[in-house]
mmCIF file of C-alpha atoms in Angstrom:
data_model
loop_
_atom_site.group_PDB
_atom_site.id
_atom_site.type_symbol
_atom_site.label_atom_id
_atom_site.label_comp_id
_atom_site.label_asym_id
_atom_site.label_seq_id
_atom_site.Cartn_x
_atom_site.Cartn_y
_atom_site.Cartn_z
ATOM 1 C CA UNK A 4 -21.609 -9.702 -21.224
ATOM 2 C CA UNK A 5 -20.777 -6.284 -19.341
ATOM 3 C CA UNK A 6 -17.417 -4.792 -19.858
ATOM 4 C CA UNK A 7 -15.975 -1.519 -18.471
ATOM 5 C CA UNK A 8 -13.283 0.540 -20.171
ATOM 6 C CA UNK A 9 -11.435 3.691 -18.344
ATOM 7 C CA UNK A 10 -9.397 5.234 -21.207
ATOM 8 C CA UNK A 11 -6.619 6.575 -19.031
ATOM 9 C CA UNK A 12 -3.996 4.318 -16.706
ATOM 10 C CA UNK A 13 -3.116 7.756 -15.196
ATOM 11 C CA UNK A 14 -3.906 11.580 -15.207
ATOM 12 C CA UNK A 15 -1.253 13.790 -13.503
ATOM 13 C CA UNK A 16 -3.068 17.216 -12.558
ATOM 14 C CA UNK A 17 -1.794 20.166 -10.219
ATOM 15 C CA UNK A 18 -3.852 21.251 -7.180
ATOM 16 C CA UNK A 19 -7.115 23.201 -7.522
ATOM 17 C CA UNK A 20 -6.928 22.179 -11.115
ATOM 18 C CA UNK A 21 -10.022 19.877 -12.558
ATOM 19 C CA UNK A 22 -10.354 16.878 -13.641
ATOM 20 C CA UNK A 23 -12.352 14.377 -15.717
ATOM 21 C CA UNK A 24 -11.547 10.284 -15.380
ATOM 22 C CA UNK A 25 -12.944 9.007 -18.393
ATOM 23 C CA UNK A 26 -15.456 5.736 -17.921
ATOM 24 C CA UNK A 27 -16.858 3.883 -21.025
ATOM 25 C CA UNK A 28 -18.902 0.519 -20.426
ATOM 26 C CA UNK A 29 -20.587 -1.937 -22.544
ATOM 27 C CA UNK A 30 -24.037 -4.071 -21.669
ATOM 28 C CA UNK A 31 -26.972 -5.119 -23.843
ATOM 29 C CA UNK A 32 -29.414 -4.262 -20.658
ATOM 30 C CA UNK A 33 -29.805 -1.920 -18.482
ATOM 31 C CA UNK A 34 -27.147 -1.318 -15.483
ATOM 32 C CA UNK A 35 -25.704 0.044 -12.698
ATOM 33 C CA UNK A 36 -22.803 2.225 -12.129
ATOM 34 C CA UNK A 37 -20.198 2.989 -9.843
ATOM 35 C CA UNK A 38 -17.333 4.442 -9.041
ATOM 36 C CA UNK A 39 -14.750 3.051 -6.373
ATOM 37 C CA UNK A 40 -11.351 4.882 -5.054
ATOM 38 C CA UNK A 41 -8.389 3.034 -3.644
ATOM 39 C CA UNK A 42 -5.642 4.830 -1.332
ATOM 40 C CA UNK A 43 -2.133 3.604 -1.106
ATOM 41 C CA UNK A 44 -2.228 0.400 0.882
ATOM 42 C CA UNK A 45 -5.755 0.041 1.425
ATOM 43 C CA UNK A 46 -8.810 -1.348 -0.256
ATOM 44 C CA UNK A 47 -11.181 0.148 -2.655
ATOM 45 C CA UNK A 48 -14.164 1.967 -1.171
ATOM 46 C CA UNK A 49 -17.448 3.156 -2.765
ATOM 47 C CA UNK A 50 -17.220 6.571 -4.038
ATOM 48 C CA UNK A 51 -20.674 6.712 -5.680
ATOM 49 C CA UNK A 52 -22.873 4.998 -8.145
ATOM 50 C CA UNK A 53 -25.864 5.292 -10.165
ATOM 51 C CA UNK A 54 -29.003 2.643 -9.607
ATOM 52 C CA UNK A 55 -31.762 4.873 -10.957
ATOM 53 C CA UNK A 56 -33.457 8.462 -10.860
ATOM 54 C CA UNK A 57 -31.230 11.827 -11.858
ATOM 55 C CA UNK A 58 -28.160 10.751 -13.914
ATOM 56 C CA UNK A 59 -26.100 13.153 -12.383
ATOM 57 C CA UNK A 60 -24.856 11.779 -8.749
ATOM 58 C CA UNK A 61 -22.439 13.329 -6.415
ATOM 59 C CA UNK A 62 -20.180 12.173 -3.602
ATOM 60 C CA UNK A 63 -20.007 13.867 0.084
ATOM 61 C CA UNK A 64 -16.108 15.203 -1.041
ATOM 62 C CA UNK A 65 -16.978 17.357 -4.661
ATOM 63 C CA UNK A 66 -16.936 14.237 -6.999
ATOM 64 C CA UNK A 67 -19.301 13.597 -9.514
ATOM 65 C CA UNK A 68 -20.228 11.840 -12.304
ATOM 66 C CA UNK A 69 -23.321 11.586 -15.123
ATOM 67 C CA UNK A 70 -24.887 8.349 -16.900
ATOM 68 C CA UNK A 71 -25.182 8.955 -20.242
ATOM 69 C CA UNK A 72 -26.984 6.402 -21.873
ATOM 70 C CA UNK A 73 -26.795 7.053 -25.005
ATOM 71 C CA UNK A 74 -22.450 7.209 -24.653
ATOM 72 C CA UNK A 75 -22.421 4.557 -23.011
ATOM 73 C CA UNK A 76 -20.009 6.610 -20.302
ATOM 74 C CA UNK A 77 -19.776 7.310 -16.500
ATOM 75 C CA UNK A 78 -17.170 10.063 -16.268
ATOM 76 C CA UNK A 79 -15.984 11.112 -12.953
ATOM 77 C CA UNK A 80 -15.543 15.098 -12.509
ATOM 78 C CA UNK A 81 -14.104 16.906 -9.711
ATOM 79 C CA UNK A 82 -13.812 21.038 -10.479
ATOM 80 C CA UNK A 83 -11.262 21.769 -7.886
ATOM 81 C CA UNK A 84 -9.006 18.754 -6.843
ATOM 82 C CA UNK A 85 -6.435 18.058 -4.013
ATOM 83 C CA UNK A 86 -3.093 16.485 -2.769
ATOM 84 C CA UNK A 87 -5.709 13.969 -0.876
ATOM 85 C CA UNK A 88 -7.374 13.090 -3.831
ATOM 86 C CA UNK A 89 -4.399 10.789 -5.046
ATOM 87 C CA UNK A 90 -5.410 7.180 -5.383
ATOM 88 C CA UNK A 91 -6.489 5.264 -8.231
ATOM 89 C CA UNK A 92 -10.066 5.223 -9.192
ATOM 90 C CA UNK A 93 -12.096 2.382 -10.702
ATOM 91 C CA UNK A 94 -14.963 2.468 -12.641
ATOM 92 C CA UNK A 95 -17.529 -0.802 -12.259
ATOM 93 C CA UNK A 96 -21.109 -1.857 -13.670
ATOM 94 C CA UNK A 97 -23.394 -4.003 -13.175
ATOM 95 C CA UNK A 98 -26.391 -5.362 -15.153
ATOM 96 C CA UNK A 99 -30.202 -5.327 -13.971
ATOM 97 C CA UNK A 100 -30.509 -9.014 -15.205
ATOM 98 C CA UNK A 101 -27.413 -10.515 -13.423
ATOM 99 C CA UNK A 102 -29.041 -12.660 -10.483
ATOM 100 C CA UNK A 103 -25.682 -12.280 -8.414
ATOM 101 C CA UNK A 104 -25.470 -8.423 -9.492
ATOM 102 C CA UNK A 105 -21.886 -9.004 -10.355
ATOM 103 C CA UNK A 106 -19.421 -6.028 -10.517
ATOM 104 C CA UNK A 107 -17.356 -5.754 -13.330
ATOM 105 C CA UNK A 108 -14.686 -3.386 -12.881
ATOM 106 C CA UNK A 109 -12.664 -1.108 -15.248
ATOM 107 C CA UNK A 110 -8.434 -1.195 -15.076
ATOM 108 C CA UNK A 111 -8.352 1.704 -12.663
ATOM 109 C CA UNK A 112 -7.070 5.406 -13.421
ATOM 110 C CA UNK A 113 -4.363 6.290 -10.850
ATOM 111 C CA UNK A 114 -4.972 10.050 -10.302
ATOM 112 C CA UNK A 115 -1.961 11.734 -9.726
ATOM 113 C CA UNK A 116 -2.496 15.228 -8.039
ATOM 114 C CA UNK A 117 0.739 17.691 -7.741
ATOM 115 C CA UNK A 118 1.770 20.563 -5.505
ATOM 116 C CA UNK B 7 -18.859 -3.152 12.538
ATOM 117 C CA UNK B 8 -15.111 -3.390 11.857
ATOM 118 C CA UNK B 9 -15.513 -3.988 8.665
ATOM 119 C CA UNK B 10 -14.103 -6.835 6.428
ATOM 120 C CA UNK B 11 -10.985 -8.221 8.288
ATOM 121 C CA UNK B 12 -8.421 -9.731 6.642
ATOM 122 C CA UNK B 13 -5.079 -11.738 7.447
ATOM 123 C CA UNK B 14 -2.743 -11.481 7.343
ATOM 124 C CA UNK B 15 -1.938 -7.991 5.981
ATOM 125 C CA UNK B 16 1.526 -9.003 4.762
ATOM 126 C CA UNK B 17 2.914 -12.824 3.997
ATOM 127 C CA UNK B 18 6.367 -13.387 2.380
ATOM 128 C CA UNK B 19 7.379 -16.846 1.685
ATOM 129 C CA UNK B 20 8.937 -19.441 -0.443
ATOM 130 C CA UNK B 21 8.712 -21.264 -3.248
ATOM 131 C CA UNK B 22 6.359 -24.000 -3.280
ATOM 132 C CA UNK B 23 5.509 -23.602 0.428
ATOM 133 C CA UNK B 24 1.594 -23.383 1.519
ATOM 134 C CA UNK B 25 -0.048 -20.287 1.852
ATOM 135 C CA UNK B 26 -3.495 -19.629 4.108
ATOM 136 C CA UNK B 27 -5.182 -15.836 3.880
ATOM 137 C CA UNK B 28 -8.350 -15.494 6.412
ATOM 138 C CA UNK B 29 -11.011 -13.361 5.668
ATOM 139 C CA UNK B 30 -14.077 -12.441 8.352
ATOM 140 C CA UNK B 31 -17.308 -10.381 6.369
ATOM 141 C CA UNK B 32 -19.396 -7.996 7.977
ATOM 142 C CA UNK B 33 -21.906 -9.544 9.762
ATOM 143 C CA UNK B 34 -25.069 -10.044 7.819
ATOM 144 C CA UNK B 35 -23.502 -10.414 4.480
ATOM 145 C CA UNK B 36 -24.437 -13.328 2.587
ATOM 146 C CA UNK B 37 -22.178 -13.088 -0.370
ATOM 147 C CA UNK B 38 -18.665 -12.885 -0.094
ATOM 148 C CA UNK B 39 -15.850 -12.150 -2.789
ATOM 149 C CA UNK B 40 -11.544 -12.898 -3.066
ATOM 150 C CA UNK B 41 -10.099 -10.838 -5.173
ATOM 151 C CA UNK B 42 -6.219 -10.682 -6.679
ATOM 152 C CA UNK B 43 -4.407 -6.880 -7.908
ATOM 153 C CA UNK B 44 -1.685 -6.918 -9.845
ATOM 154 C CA UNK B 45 0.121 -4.208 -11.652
ATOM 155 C CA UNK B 46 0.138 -6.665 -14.779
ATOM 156 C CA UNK B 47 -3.679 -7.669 -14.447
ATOM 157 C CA UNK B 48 -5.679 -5.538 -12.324
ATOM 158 C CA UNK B 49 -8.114 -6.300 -10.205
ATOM 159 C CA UNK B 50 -9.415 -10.357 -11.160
ATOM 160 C CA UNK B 51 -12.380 -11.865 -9.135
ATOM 161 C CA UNK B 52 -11.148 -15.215 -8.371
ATOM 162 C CA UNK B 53 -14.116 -16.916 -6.583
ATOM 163 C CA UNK B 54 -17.649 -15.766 -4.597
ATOM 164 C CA UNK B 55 -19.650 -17.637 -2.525
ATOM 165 C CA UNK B 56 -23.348 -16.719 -1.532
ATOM 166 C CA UNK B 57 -24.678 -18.300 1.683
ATOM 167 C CA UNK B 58 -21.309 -19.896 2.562
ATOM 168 C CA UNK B 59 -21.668 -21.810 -0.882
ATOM 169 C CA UNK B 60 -19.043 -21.635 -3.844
ATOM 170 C CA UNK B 61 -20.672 -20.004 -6.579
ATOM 171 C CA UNK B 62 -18.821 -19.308 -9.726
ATOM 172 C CA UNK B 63 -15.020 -19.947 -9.213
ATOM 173 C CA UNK B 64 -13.756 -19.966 -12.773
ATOM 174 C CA UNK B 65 -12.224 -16.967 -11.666
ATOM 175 C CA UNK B 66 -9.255 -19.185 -10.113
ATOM 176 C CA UNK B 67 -6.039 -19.525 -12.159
ATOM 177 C CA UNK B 68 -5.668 -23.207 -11.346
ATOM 178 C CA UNK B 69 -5.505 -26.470 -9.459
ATOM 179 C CA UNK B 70 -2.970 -24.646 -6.581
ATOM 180 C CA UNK B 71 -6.158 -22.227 -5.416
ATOM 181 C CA UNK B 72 -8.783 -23.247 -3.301
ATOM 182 C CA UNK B 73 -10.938 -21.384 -1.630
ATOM 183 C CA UNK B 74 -13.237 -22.602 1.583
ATOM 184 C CA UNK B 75 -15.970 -20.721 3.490
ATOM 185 C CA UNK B 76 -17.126 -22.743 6.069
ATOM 186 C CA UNK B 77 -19.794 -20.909 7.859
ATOM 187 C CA UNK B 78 -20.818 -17.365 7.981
ATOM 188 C CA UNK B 79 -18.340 -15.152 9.253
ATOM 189 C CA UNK B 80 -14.912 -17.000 7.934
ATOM 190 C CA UNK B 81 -13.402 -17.878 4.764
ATOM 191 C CA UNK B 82 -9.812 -18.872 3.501
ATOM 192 C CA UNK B 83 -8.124 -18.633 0.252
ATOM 193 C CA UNK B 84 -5.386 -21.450 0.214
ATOM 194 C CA UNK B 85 -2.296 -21.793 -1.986
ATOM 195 C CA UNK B 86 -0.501 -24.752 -2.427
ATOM 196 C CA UNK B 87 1.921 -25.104 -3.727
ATOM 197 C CA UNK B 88 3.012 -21.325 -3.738
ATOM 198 C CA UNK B 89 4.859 -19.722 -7.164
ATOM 199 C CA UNK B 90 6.545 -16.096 -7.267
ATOM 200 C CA UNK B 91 3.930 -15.094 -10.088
ATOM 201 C CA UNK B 92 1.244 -15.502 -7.361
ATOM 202 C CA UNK B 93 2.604 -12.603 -5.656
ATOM 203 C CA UNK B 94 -0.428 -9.597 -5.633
ATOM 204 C CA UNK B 95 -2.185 -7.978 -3.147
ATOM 205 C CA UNK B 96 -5.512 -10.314 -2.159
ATOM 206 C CA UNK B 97 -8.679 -8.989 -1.102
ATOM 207 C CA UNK B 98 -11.831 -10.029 0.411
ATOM 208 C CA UNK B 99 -15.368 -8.415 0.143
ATOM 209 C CA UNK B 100 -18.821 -8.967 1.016
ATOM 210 C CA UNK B 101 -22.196 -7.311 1.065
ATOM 211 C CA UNK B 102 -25.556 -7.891 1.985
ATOM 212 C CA UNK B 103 -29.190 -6.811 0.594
ATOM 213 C CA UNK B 104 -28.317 -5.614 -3.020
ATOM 214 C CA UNK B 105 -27.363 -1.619 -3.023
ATOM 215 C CA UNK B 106 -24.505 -1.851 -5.224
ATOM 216 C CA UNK B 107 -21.769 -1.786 -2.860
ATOM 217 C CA UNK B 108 -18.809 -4.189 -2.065
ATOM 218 C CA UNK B 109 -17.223 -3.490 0.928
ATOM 219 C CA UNK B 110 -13.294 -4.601 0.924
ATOM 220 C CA UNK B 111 -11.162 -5.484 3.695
ATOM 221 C CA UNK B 112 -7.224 -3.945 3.409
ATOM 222 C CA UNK B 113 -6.656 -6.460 1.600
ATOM 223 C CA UNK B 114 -2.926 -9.438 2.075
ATOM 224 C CA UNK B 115 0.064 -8.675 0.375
ATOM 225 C CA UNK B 116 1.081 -12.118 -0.207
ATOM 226 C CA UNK B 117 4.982 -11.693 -2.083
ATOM 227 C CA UNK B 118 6.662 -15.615 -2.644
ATOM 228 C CA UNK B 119 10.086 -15.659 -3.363
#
């Protein structure tokens, strides 16, 4: 069975500073990857994810993150962050072999950007 | 599209009374997810159907959740009888043709006092 762990419930950071949200996951096959954000009072939205090719993906607002297999991780790196980038980020995988393609998601790291 | 829609956004009510959230996918999705968030718990997937057909619901906490989806483009989550430690934010999701991503509606604040 798939599991995801993020390591941190929250990472406080000042503007323009960057950051790395920590994504760990456990499978015996092969998976997917993702990583979803969640604004105050709305729901979570794809950020990006990994299904195959170059292990290093980006998103369309300076977020990115690298599958490394042999970790086991899916960090999430942004070198410059800001005030807008406050929500709480989840990490989720799912496994090549799971016929619904199930997402399994981490507890969420509620980034915490300050002025 | 609009998007997933949910309703309603917000829902406070008492003790043991019934509670009804309504969820509409995006049009062409064939699976469909409900979802609970709580500080306490996270994010738990209580029940998903594919093809308007329950498929794994061991995901809901007990006999007072039910979930229905009775064609297409509608589904409800029922509680009955409500309890204050069901209060959590519920969301709905769907997608369509596998690419990895759920798409959520804004999810119902359900709060029973």
């Amino acid at each position: 069975a798939q599991s995801v762990t993020q390591l941190d419930s929250q990472v406080p950071v000042f503007e323009e500073a960057p950051v790395e949200l920590r994504c760990n996951y456990s499978s015996s096959v092969s998976v997917y990857l993702f990583w979803y954000v969640q604004y105050p009072n709305q729901g979570l939205q794809l950020l990006l994810k990994y299904l195959s090719g170059s292990t290093l993906v980006e998103s369309i607002n300076g977020f990115e993150a690298e599958f490394n297999k042999s970790q086991t991780s899916f960090h999430l790196r942004k070198p410059s962050v800001h005030i807008s980038d406050t929500a709480e980020y989840f990490c989720a995988v799912s496994e090549y072999d799971n016929a619904g393609n199930m997402l399994t998601f981490g507890g969420g790291t509620r980034l915490m950007v300050k002025p | 599209d609009a998007g997933v829609i949910q309703s309603p956004r917000h829902e406070v009510t008492e003790m043991g009374q019934e509670v009804t959230l309504r969820c509409k996918p995006i049009s062409g999705h064939d699976y469909l997810f409900w979802y609970r968030q709580t500080m306490m718990r996270g994010l738990e997937l209580l029940i998903y159907f594919n093809n308007n057909v329950p498929i794994d619901d061991s995901g809901m906490p007990e006999d007072r959740f039910s979930a229905k989806m009775p064609n297409a483009s509608f589904s409800t989550l029922k509680i009955q009888p409500s309890e204050p430690r069901d209060s959590a934010v519920y969301f709905c999701a769907s997608r369509g043709v596998y690419t990895g991503e759920l798409f959520f509606g804004e999810g119902s604040r359900l709060t029973v006092l």
